mmCIF file of N, CA and C in Angstrom:
data_model
loop_
_atom_site.group_PDB
_atom_site.id
_atom_site.type_symbol
_atom_site.label_atom_id
_atom_site.label_comp_id
_atom_site.label_asym_id
_atom_site.label_seq_id
_atom_site.Cartn_x
_atom_site.Cartn_y
_atom_site.Cartn_z
ATOM 1 N N PRO A 175 102.385 118.703 94.640
ATOM 2 C CA PRO A 175 101.611 118.776 96.021
ATOM 3 C C PRO A 175 100.896 117.809 96.240
ATOM 4 N N PRO A 176 100.744 117.538 97.598
ATOM 5 C CA PRO A 176 99.521 116.454 98.097
ATOM 6 C C PRO A 176 98.177 117.001 97.725
ATOM 7 N N LEU A 177 97.292 115.521 97.339
ATOM 8 C CA LEU A 177 96.417 115.780 96.577
ATOM 9 C C LEU A 177 95.076 116.552 97.228
ATOM 10 N N LEU A 178 95.155 116.459 98.581
ATOM 11 C CA LEU A 178 94.295 117.322 99.746
ATOM 12 C C LEU A 178 94.341 118.603 99.195
ATOM 13 N N SER A 179 95.834 119.146 99.118
ATOM 14 C CA SER A 179 96.072 120.576 98.560
ATOM 15 C C SER A 179 95.198 121.207 97.382
ATOM 16 N N LEU A 180 95.015 120.365 96.626
ATOM 17 C CA LEU A 180 94.627 120.915 95.458
ATOM 18 C C LEU A 180 93.069 121.452 95.657
ATOM 19 N N PRO A 181 92.895 122.217 94.545
ATOM 20 C CA PRO A 181 91.475 122.997 94.847
ATOM 21 C C PRO A 181 90.496 121.865 94.524
ATOM 22 N N PRO A 182 89.123 122.078 95.178
ATOM 23 C CA PRO A 182 88.247 121.092 94.837
ATOM 24 C C PRO A 182 87.317 120.706 93.450
ATOM 25 N N GLU A 183 87.532 121.765 92.788
ATOM 26 C CA GLU A 183 87.568 121.896 91.194
ATOM 27 C C GLU A 183 88.195 120.591 90.639
ATOM 28 N N LEU A 184 89.439 120.836 90.823
ATOM 29 C CA LEU A 184 90.603 119.838 90.349
ATOM 30 C C LEU A 184 90.222 118.461 91.051
ATOM 31 N N HIS A 185 89.873 118.337 92.207
ATOM 32 C CA HIS A 185 89.348 116.949 92.877
ATOM 33 C C HIS A 185 88.199 116.339 91.840
ATOM 34 N N SER A 186 87.090 117.380 91.817
ATOM 35 C CA SER A 186 86.077 116.390 90.587
ATOM 36 C C SER A 186 86.559 116.197 89.275
ATOM 37 N N MET A 187 87.389 117.091 89.052
ATOM 38 C CA MET A 187 87.975 117.021 87.599
ATOM 39 C C MET A 187 88.641 115.225 87.196
ATOM 40 N N ILE A 188 89.524 115.318 88.559
ATOM 41 C CA ILE A 188 90.348 114.017 88.504
ATOM 42 C C ILE A 188 89.436 112.770 88.611
ATOM 43 N N ALA A 189 88.514 112.728 89.664
ATOM 44 C CA ALA A 189 87.485 111.990 89.923
ATOM 45 C C ALA A 189 86.442 111.643 88.419
ATOM 46 N N GLN A 190 86.265 112.313 87.489
ATOM 47 C CA GLN A 190 85.654 112.471 86.335
ATOM 48 C C GLN A 190 86.510 111.364 85.379
ATOM 49 N N GLU A 191 87.763 111.314 85.574
ATOM 50 C CA GLU A 191 88.766 110.338 84.698
ATOM 51 C C GLU A 191 88.737 109.311 85.490
ATOM 52 N N LEU A 192 88.488 108.804 86.711
ATOM 53 C CA LEU A 192 88.550 107.137 87.103
ATOM 54 C C LEU A 192 87.804 106.494 86.912
ATOM 55 N N ARG A 193 87.942 105.040 86.714
ATOM 56 C CA ARG A 193 87.541 104.156 86.383
ATOM 57 C C ARG A 193 86.828 103.628 87.655
ATOM 58 N N TYR A 194 85.765 102.975 88.005
ATOM 59 C CA TYR A 194 85.439 102.355 89.172
ATOM 60 C C TYR A 194 85.957 102.214 90.090
ATOM 61 N N PRO A 195 86.951 100.943 90.363
ATOM 62 C CA PRO A 195 87.429 100.577 91.414
ATOM 63 C C PRO A 195 88.428 101.856 91.770
ATOM 64 N N ASP A 196 88.984 102.623 90.788
ATOM 65 C CA ASP A 196 90.091 103.722 91.638
ATOM 66 C C ASP A 196 88.972 105.045 92.328
ATOM 67 N N LEU A 197 87.809 105.034 91.675
ATOM 68 C CA LEU A 197 87.274 106.036 92.109
ATOM 69 C C LEU A 197 86.727 105.663 93.844
ATOM 70 N N LEU A 198 86.387 104.589 93.635
ATOM 71 C CA LEU A 198 86.178 103.783 94.807
ATOM 72 C C LEU A 198 87.079 103.740 96.044
ATOM 73 N N SER A 199 88.361 103.686 95.530
ATOM 74 C CA SER A 199 89.489 103.493 96.428
ATOM 75 C C SER A 199 89.724 104.931 96.947
ATOM 76 N N LEU A 200 89.285 105.984 96.190
ATOM 77 C CA LEU A 200 89.603 107.552 96.320
ATOM 78 C C LEU A 200 88.459 108.100 97.347
ATOM 79 N N LYS A 201 87.591 107.445 97.289
ATOM 80 C CA LYS A 201 86.329 107.725 97.875
ATOM 81 C C LYS A 201 86.046 107.214 99.436
ATOM 82 N N LEU A 202 86.646 105.772 99.626
ATOM 83 C CA LEU A 202 87.020 105.451 100.858
ATOM 84 C C LEU A 202 88.276 105.745 101.531
ATOM 85 N N CYS A 203 88.858 106.537 100.862
ATOM 86 C CA CYS A 203 90.666 106.265 101.389
ATOM 87 C C CYS A 203 90.676 108.030 102.488
ATOM 88 N N HIS A 204 89.670 108.665 102.575
ATOM 89 C CA HIS A 204 89.287 109.816 103.400
ATOM 90 C C HIS A 204 88.098 110.650 103.367
ATOM 91 N N PRO A 205 87.656 110.946 104.479
ATOM 92 C CA PRO A 205 86.399 111.592 104.563
ATOM 93 C C PRO A 205 86.196 112.395 103.625
ATOM 94 N N TYR A 206 86.901 113.220 103.353
ATOM 95 C CA TYR A 206 86.562 114.621 102.481
ATOM 96 C C TYR A 206 86.220 114.020 101.205
ATOM 97 N N PHE A 207 87.314 113.142 100.475
ATOM 98 C CA PHE A 207 86.392 112.620 99.127
ATOM 99 C C PHE A 207 85.251 111.507 99.499
ATOM 100 N N GLY A 208 85.117 111.052 100.286
ATOM 101 C CA GLY A 208 83.769 110.186 100.569
ATOM 102 C C GLY A 208 82.462 111.016 100.484
ATOM 103 N N LEU A 209 82.812 112.584 101.480
ATOM 104 C CA LEU A 209 81.795 113.424 101.083
ATOM 105 C C LEU A 209 81.712 114.387 99.637
ATOM 106 N N LEU A 210 82.914 114.424 98.887
ATOM 107 C CA LEU A 210 82.929 115.233 97.635
ATOM 108 C C LEU A 210 82.466 114.265 96.870
ATOM 109 N N LEU A 211 82.555 113.125 96.848
ATOM 110 C CA LEU A 211 82.136 111.991 95.779
ATOM 111 C C LEU A 211 80.772 111.290 96.177
ATOM 112 N N GLU A 212 80.025 111.904 97.454
ATOM 113 C CA GLU A 212 78.909 110.846 97.663
ATOM 114 C C GLU A 212 78.013 110.334 96.687
ATOM 115 N N ASP A 213 78.024 111.073 95.575
ATOM 116 C CA ASP A 213 77.021 110.631 94.542
ATOM 117 C C ASP A 213 77.370 109.607 93.360
ATOM 118 N N GLN A 214 78.714 109.347 93.628
ATOM 119 C CA GLN A 214 79.404 108.623 92.570
ATOM 120 C C GLN A 214 80.065 107.459 93.434
ATOM 121 N N PRO A 215 80.272 106.609 92.747
ATOM 122 C CA PRO A 215 79.670 106.210 91.430
ATOM 123 C C PRO A 215 78.220 105.090 92.022
ATOM 124 N N THR A 216 77.791 105.066 90.914
ATOM 125 C CA THR A 216 76.123 104.406 90.691
ATOM 126 C C THR A 216 76.256 103.216 90.504
ATOM 127 N N ILE A 217 75.066 102.710 90.994
ATOM 128 C CA ILE A 217 74.680 101.198 91.211
ATOM 129 C C ILE A 217 75.249 100.607 89.658
ATOM 130 N N CYS A 218 74.989 101.162 88.551
ATOM 131 C CA CYS A 218 75.219 100.825 87.110
ATOM 132 C C CYS A 218 76.967 100.783 86.814
ATOM 133 N N ASP A 219 77.498 101.893 87.818
ATOM 134 C CA ASP A 219 79.028 101.667 87.718
ATOM 135 C C ASP A 219 79.477 100.466 88.230
ATOM 136 N N ARG A 220 78.885 99.839 89.093
ATOM 137 C CA ARG A 220 79.425 98.936 90.371
ATOM 138 C C ARG A 220 78.985 97.549 89.371
ATOM 139 N N ILE A 221 77.859 97.387 88.757
ATOM 140 C CA ILE A 221 77.517 96.350 87.844
ATOM 141 C C ILE A 221 78.718 96.232 86.559
ATOM 142 N N GLN A 222 78.737 97.553 85.982
ATOM 143 C CA GLN A 222 79.137 97.555 85.101
ATOM 144 C C GLN A 222 80.818 97.030 85.200
ATOM 145 N N TRP A 223 81.384 97.242 86.326
ATOM 146 C CA TRP A 223 82.892 97.089 86.296
ATOM 147 C C TRP A 223 82.810 95.451 86.699
ATOM 148 N N LEU A 224 81.670 94.946 87.761
ATOM 149 C CA LEU A 224 81.946 93.369 87.553
ATOM 150 C C LEU A 224 81.821 92.357 86.207
ATOM 151 N N MET A 225 80.851 93.454 85.598
ATOM 152 C CA MET A 225 80.740 92.619 84.187
ATOM 153 C C MET A 225 81.793 92.858 83.503
ATOM 154 N N SER A 226 82.328 93.541 83.253
ATOM 155 C CA SER A 226 83.682 93.999 82.228
ATOM 156 C C SER A 226 84.911 93.399 83.193
ATOM 157 N N ARG A 227 84.812 92.758 84.171
ATOM 158 C CA ARG A 227 86.085 91.557 84.736
ATOM 159 C C ARG A 227 85.358 90.337 84.247
ATOM 160 N N ALA A 228 84.319 89.914 84.206
ATOM 161 C CA ALA A 228 83.846 88.664 83.990
ATOM 162 C C ALA A 228 83.979 88.450 82.574
ATOM 163 N N ARG A 229 83.795 89.494 81.573
ATOM 164 C CA ARG A 229 84.220 89.439 80.061
ATOM 165 C C ARG A 229 85.509 89.114 80.166
ATOM 166 N N VAL A 230 86.379 89.580 80.391
ATOM 167 C CA VAL A 230 87.957 89.192 80.371
ATOM 168 C C VAL A 230 88.453 87.978 81.095
ATOM 169 N N GLY A 231 87.618 87.380 82.209
ATOM 170 C CA GLY A 231 88.015 86.085 82.752
ATOM 171 C C GLY A 231 88.552 86.485 84.186
ATOM 172 N N LEU A 232 88.737 87.674 84.752
ATOM 173 C CA LEU A 232 88.917 87.939 86.134
ATOM 174 C C LEU A 232 88.089 87.560 87.027
ATOM 175 N N PRO A 233 88.718 87.769 88.113
ATOM 176 C CA PRO A 233 87.519 87.252 89.339
ATOM 177 C C PRO A 233 86.569 88.183 89.509
ATOM 178 N N VAL A 234 85.295 87.233 89.977
ATOM 179 C CA VAL A 234 84.159 88.314 90.280
ATOM 180 C C VAL A 234 83.760 87.837 91.605
ATOM 181 N N PRO A 235 82.820 88.253 92.687
ATOM 182 C CA PRO A 235 82.153 87.776 93.598
ATOM 183 C C PRO A 235 81.398 86.909 92.973
ATOM 184 N N GLN A 236 81.285 85.553 93.870
ATOM 185 C CA GLN A 236 80.334 84.588 93.757
ATOM 186 C C GLN A 236 79.170 84.564 94.715
ATOM 187 N N SER A 237 79.285 85.639 95.485
ATOM 188 C CA SER A 237 78.027 85.479 96.587
ATOM 189 C C SER A 237 76.874 85.956 95.973
ATOM 190 N N THR A 238 75.722 85.518 96.365
ATOM 191 C CA THR A 238 74.256 86.053 95.721
ATOM 192 C C THR A 238 73.905 87.004 96.521
ATOM 193 N N LYS A 239 74.659 87.616 97.798
ATOM 194 C CA LYS A 239 74.098 88.381 98.613
ATOM 195 C C LYS A 239 74.542 89.766 98.650
ATOM 196 N N LEU A 240 75.356 89.953 97.638
ATOM 197 C CA LEU A 240 75.841 91.440 97.106
ATOM 198 C C LEU A 240 75.001 92.484 97.351
ATOM 199 N N SER A 241 75.426 93.612 97.870
ATOM 200 C CA SER A 241 74.801 94.585 97.799
ATOM 201 C C SER A 241 75.244 95.699 96.995
ATOM 202 N N PHE A 242 74.790 96.463 96.029
ATOM 203 C CA PHE A 242 74.917 97.209 95.038
ATOM 204 C C PHE A 242 74.329 98.757 95.509
ATOM 205 N N LEU A 243 73.463 98.968 96.642
ATOM 206 C CA LEU A 243 72.752 99.986 96.728
ATOM 207 C C LEU A 243 73.906 101.226 97.188
ATOM 208 N N SER A 244 75.129 101.146 97.954
ATOM 209 C CA SER A 244 76.055 101.602 98.201
ATOM 210 C C SER A 244 77.556 101.145 98.240
ATOM 211 N N ASP A 245 78.644 101.969 97.950
ATOM 212 C CA ASP A 245 80.140 101.480 98.160
ATOM 213 C C ASP A 245 80.436 100.909 99.320
ATOM 214 N N VAL A 246 79.742 101.502 100.456
ATOM 215 C CA VAL A 246 80.187 100.754 101.900
ATOM 216 C C VAL A 246 79.254 99.365 101.893
ATOM 217 N N ALA A 247 78.219 99.249 101.192
ATOM 218 C CA ALA A 247 77.475 97.628 101.426
ATOM 219 C C ALA A 247 78.216 96.939 100.448
ATOM 220 N N PHE A 248 78.653 97.556 99.573
ATOM 221 C CA PHE A 248 79.197 96.707 98.437
ATOM 222 C C PHE A 248 80.565 96.024 98.518
ATOM 223 N N VAL A 249 81.552 96.932 99.446
ATOM 224 C CA VAL A 249 82.814 96.517 99.704
ATOM 225 C C VAL A 249 82.568 96.067 101.219
ATOM 226 N N ALA A 250 81.721 95.914 102.073
ATOM 227 C CA ALA A 250 81.503 95.213 102.914
ATOM 228 C C ALA A 250 81.845 93.254 102.805
ATOM 229 N N LYS A 251 81.559 93.148 101.581
ATOM 230 C CA LYS A 251 81.556 91.695 101.316
ATOM 231 C C LYS A 251 82.939 91.383 101.167
ATOM 232 N N PRO A 252 83.486 90.248 101.847
ATOM 233 C CA PRO A 252 84.770 90.065 101.802
ATOM 234 C C PRO A 252 85.329 89.735 100.408
ATOM 235 N N GLU A 253 84.640 89.093 99.764
ATOM 236 C CA GLU A 253 84.845 88.714 98.183
ATOM 237 C C GLU A 253 85.477 90.059 97.657
ATOM 238 N N VAL A 254 84.626 91.230 97.774
ATOM 239 C CA VAL A 254 84.808 92.498 97.067
ATOM 240 C C VAL A 254 86.110 93.180 97.798
ATOM 241 N N LYS A 255 86.229 92.986 98.963
ATOM 242 C CA LYS A 255 87.401 93.539 99.581
ATOM 243 C C LYS A 255 88.614 92.813 99.256
ATOM 244 N N ALA A 256 88.543 91.595 98.966
ATOM 245 C CA ALA A 256 89.890 90.547 98.475
ATOM 246 C C ALA A 256 89.784 90.908 97.177
ATOM 247 N N ILE A 257 88.865 91.549 96.093
ATOM 248 C CA ILE A 257 89.321 91.539 94.968
ATOM 249 C C ILE A 257 90.165 93.043 94.510
ATOM 250 N N LEU A 258 89.868 93.985 95.445
ATOM 251 C CA LEU A 258 90.349 95.409 95.333
ATOM 252 C C LEU A 258 91.626 95.079 96.070
ATOM 253 N N ARG A 259 91.686 94.150 96.822
ATOM 254 C CA ARG A 259 92.941 94.367 97.685
ATOM 255 C C ARG A 259 93.819 93.733 96.570
ATOM 256 N N GLN A 260 93.679 92.475 96.055
ATOM 257 C CA GLN A 260 94.471 92.045 95.072
ATOM 258 C C GLN A 260 94.662 92.929 93.562
ATOM 259 N N ARG A 261 93.535 93.487 93.587
ATOM 260 C CA ARG A 261 93.894 94.637 92.370
ATOM 261 C C ARG A 261 94.904 95.601 92.653
ATOM 262 N N LEU A 262 94.867 96.179 93.674
ATOM 263 C CA LEU A 262 95.836 97.124 94.159
ATOM 264 C C LEU A 262 96.959 96.783 94.272
ATOM 265 N N ARG A 263 97.475 95.290 94.373
ATOM 266 C CA ARG A 263 98.593 95.173 94.453
ATOM 267 C C ARG A 263 99.345 94.569 93.393
ATOM 268 N N HIS A 264 98.204 94.305 92.243
ATOM 269 C CA HIS A 264 98.587 94.063 90.615
ATOM 270 C C HIS A 264 98.835 92.756 90.607
ATOM 271 N N ARG A 265 98.299 91.696 91.856
ATOM 272 C CA ARG A 265 98.211 90.470 91.876
ATOM 273 C C ARG A 265 97.412 89.629 90.577
ATOM 274 N N GLU A 266 96.358 90.111 89.882
ATOM 275 C CA GLU A 266 95.485 89.749 89.094
ATOM 276 C C GLU A 266 96.234 89.753 87.885
ATOM 277 N N CYS A 267 97.131 90.630 87.656
ATOM 278 C CA CYS A 267 97.995 90.885 86.551
ATOM 279 C C CYS A 267 99.176 89.790 86.306
ATOM 280 N N ILE A 268 99.290 89.400 87.487
ATOM 281 C CA ILE A 268 100.428 88.369 87.553
ATOM 282 C C ILE A 268 99.720 86.786 87.727
ATOM 283 N N GLU A 269 98.731 86.669 88.303
ATOM 284 C CA GLU A 269 97.861 85.404 88.527
ATOM 285 C C GLU A 269 96.944 84.866 87.596
ATOM 286 N N CYS A 270 96.320 86.070 86.827
ATOM 287 C CA CYS A 270 95.158 85.705 85.935
ATOM 288 C C CYS A 270 95.488 85.510 84.476
ATOM 289 N N ALA A 271 96.094 84.134 84.387
ATOM 290 C CA ALA A 271 96.820 83.896 83.139
ATOM 291 C C ALA A 271 95.608 83.827 81.817
ATOM 292 N N GLN A 272 94.703 83.299 82.173
ATOM 293 C CA GLN A 272 93.365 83.082 81.435
ATOM 294 C C GLN A 272 93.052 84.530 80.962
ATOM 295 N N ALA A 273 92.741 85.376 81.639
ATOM 296 C CA ALA A 273 92.337 86.779 81.349
ATOM 297 C C ALA A 273 93.366 87.471 80.590
ATOM 298 N N ARG A 274 94.570 87.240 80.870
ATOM 299 C CA ARG A 274 95.815 87.795 80.005
ATOM 300 C C ARG A 274 95.585 87.140 78.708
ATOM 301 N N ASN A 275 95.812 86.093 78.643
ATOM 302 C CA ASN A 275 95.516 85.471 77.572
ATOM 303 C C ASN A 275 94.440 85.829 76.625
ATOM 304 N N SER A 276 93.279 85.813 77.094
ATOM 305 C CA SER A 276 92.162 86.262 76.502
ATOM 306 C C SER A 276 92.176 87.675 75.468
ATOM 307 N N ILE A 277 92.783 88.342 76.699
ATOM 308 C CA ILE A 277 93.176 89.813 76.013
ATOM 309 C C ILE A 277 94.084 89.958 75.195
ATOM 310 N N GLY A 278 95.140 89.282 75.663
ATOM 311 C CA GLY A 278 96.354 89.177 74.439
ATOM 312 C C GLY A 278 96.054 88.767 72.978
ATOM 313 N N ARG A 279 95.157 87.945 73.005
ATOM 314 C CA ARG A 279 94.653 86.990 71.846
ATOM 315 C C ARG A 279 93.619 88.171 71.082
ATOM 316 N N MET A 280 92.920 88.968 71.628
ATOM 317 C CA MET A 280 92.007 89.765 71.130
ATOM 318 C C MET A 280 92.769 90.953 70.377
ATOM 319 N N LEU A 281 94.071 91.351 71.106
ATOM 320 C CA LEU A 281 94.871 92.285 70.551
ATOM 321 C C LEU A 281 96.049 91.808 69.704
ATOM 322 N N GLY A 282 96.187 90.585 69.552
ATOM 323 C CA GLY A 282 97.085 90.060 68.695
ATOM 324 C C GLY A 282 98.374 90.388 69.321
ATOM 325 N N MET A 283 98.547 90.089 70.507
ATOM 326 C CA MET A 283 99.751 90.052 71.402
ATOM 327 C C MET A 283 100.578 88.712 71.373
ATOM 328 N N ARG A 284 101.837 88.995 71.692
ATOM 329 C CA ARG A 284 102.236 87.853 71.833
ATOM 330 C C ARG A 284 102.331 87.008 73.075
ATOM 331 N N LYS A 285 102.112 85.756 73.224
ATOM 332 C CA LYS A 285 101.884 85.016 74.457
ATOM 333 C C LYS A 285 102.906 85.147 75.815
ATOM 334 N N GLY A 286 102.574 85.289 76.922
ATOM 335 C CA GLY A 286 103.637 85.694 77.910
ATOM 336 C C GLY A 286 103.694 87.082 78.026
ATOM 337 N N ARG A 287 103.081 88.081 77.156
ATOM 338 C CA ARG A 287 103.113 89.460 77.653
ATOM 339 C C ARG A 287 102.330 89.716 78.980
ATOM 340 N N MET A 288 103.143 90.551 79.925
ATOM 341 C CA MET A 288 102.409 91.020 80.989
ATOM 342 C C MET A 288 101.449 92.274 80.904
ATOM 343 N N LEU A 289 100.150 91.726 80.635
ATOM 344 C CA LEU A 289 99.234 93.102 80.562
ATOM 345 C C LEU A 289 98.869 93.855 82.132
ATOM 346 N N CYS A 290 98.575 94.919 82.196
ATOM 347 C CA CYS A 290 98.188 95.578 83.373
ATOM 348 C C CYS A 290 96.724 95.631 83.494
ATOM 349 N N PHE A 291 95.999 95.082 84.249
ATOM 350 C CA PHE A 291 94.492 95.046 84.417
ATOM 351 C C PHE A 291 94.130 96.415 85.318
ATOM 352 N N VAL A 292 95.259 97.129 85.914
ATOM 353 C CA VAL A 292 94.975 98.011 86.832
ATOM 354 C C VAL A 292 95.141 99.583 86.215
ATOM 355 N N VAL A 293 95.796 99.549 85.023
ATOM 356 C CA VAL A 293 96.340 100.521 84.597
ATOM 357 C C VAL A 293 95.839 100.671 82.997
ATOM 358 N N GLU A 294 95.277 99.386 82.749
ATOM 359 C CA GLU A 294 94.982 98.975 81.447
ATOM 360 C C GLU A 294 95.829 99.145 80.438
ATOM 361 N N GLY A 295 97.246 98.825 80.870
ATOM 362 C CA GLY A 295 98.253 99.169 79.591
ATOM 363 C C GLY A 295 99.199 97.508 79.384
ATOM 364 N N ASP A 296 99.760 97.693 78.402
ATOM 365 C CA ASP A 296 100.350 96.441 77.827
ATOM 366 C C ASP A 296 101.323 96.035 78.306
ATOM 367 N N CYS A 297 101.723 96.682 79.536
ATOM 368 C CA CYS A 297 103.272 95.920 80.322
ATOM 369 C C CYS A 297 102.460 96.420 81.602
ATOM 370 N N CYS A 298 102.800 95.568 82.720
ATOM 371 C CA CYS A 298 102.550 95.831 84.350
ATOM 372 C C CYS A 298 103.632 96.209 84.721
ATOM 373 N N PRO A 299 103.673 97.543 85.459
ATOM 374 C CA PRO A 299 104.882 97.927 86.007
ATOM 375 C C PRO A 299 105.268 96.698 87.122
ATOM 376 N N GLN A 300 104.310 96.031 87.735
ATOM 377 C CA GLN A 300 104.879 95.058 88.947
ATOM 378 C C GLN A 300 105.091 93.597 88.763
ATOM 379 N N ALA A 301 104.683 93.055 87.317
ATOM 380 C CA ALA A 301 104.684 91.934 86.936
ATOM 381 C C ALA A 301 106.289 91.837 86.069
ATOM 382 N N GLN A 302 106.797 90.954 86.142
ATOM 383 C CA GLN A 302 107.972 90.316 85.395
ATOM 384 C C GLN A 302 107.781 89.162 85.377
ATOM 385 N N ILE A 303 107.849 88.489 84.135
ATOM 386 C CA ILE A 303 108.091 87.049 83.879
ATOM 387 C C ILE A 303 109.376 86.741 83.426
ATOM 388 N N PRO A 304 110.036 86.101 84.254
ATOM 389 C CA PRO A 304 111.207 85.211 83.467
ATOM 390 C C PRO A 304 111.259 84.664 82.134
ATOM 391 N N GLU A 305 112.350 85.001 81.303
ATOM 392 C CA GLU A 305 111.723 84.342 79.784
ATOM 393 C C GLU A 305 112.651 82.973 80.167
#
């Protein structure tokens, strides 16, 4: 069934399992979810998301004028929009070799393995590296 036809209790349960960028996408995709999730995510969630990206070498906004006060203000910055758009298309799984190699070394994986930064898996469904 379509997501909107599920009961609100299930919407809340699903939202609790989502990481920040996925929760943000859900919140911004439909006014219903915007109202249901208005208290989520928090300023700390936004900051933790950027810190976790920086830790593994994924792109982070370089602007000193980011606003963490609300999701709308945070996403209003072109750098943040671009990162979310790239993530949605799995572009960072394909293009961020530094992050992929860093995580791969930490996990003891062979070089060239296509990690997925979107679903946090060891094989990106969108990325294929020719051998």
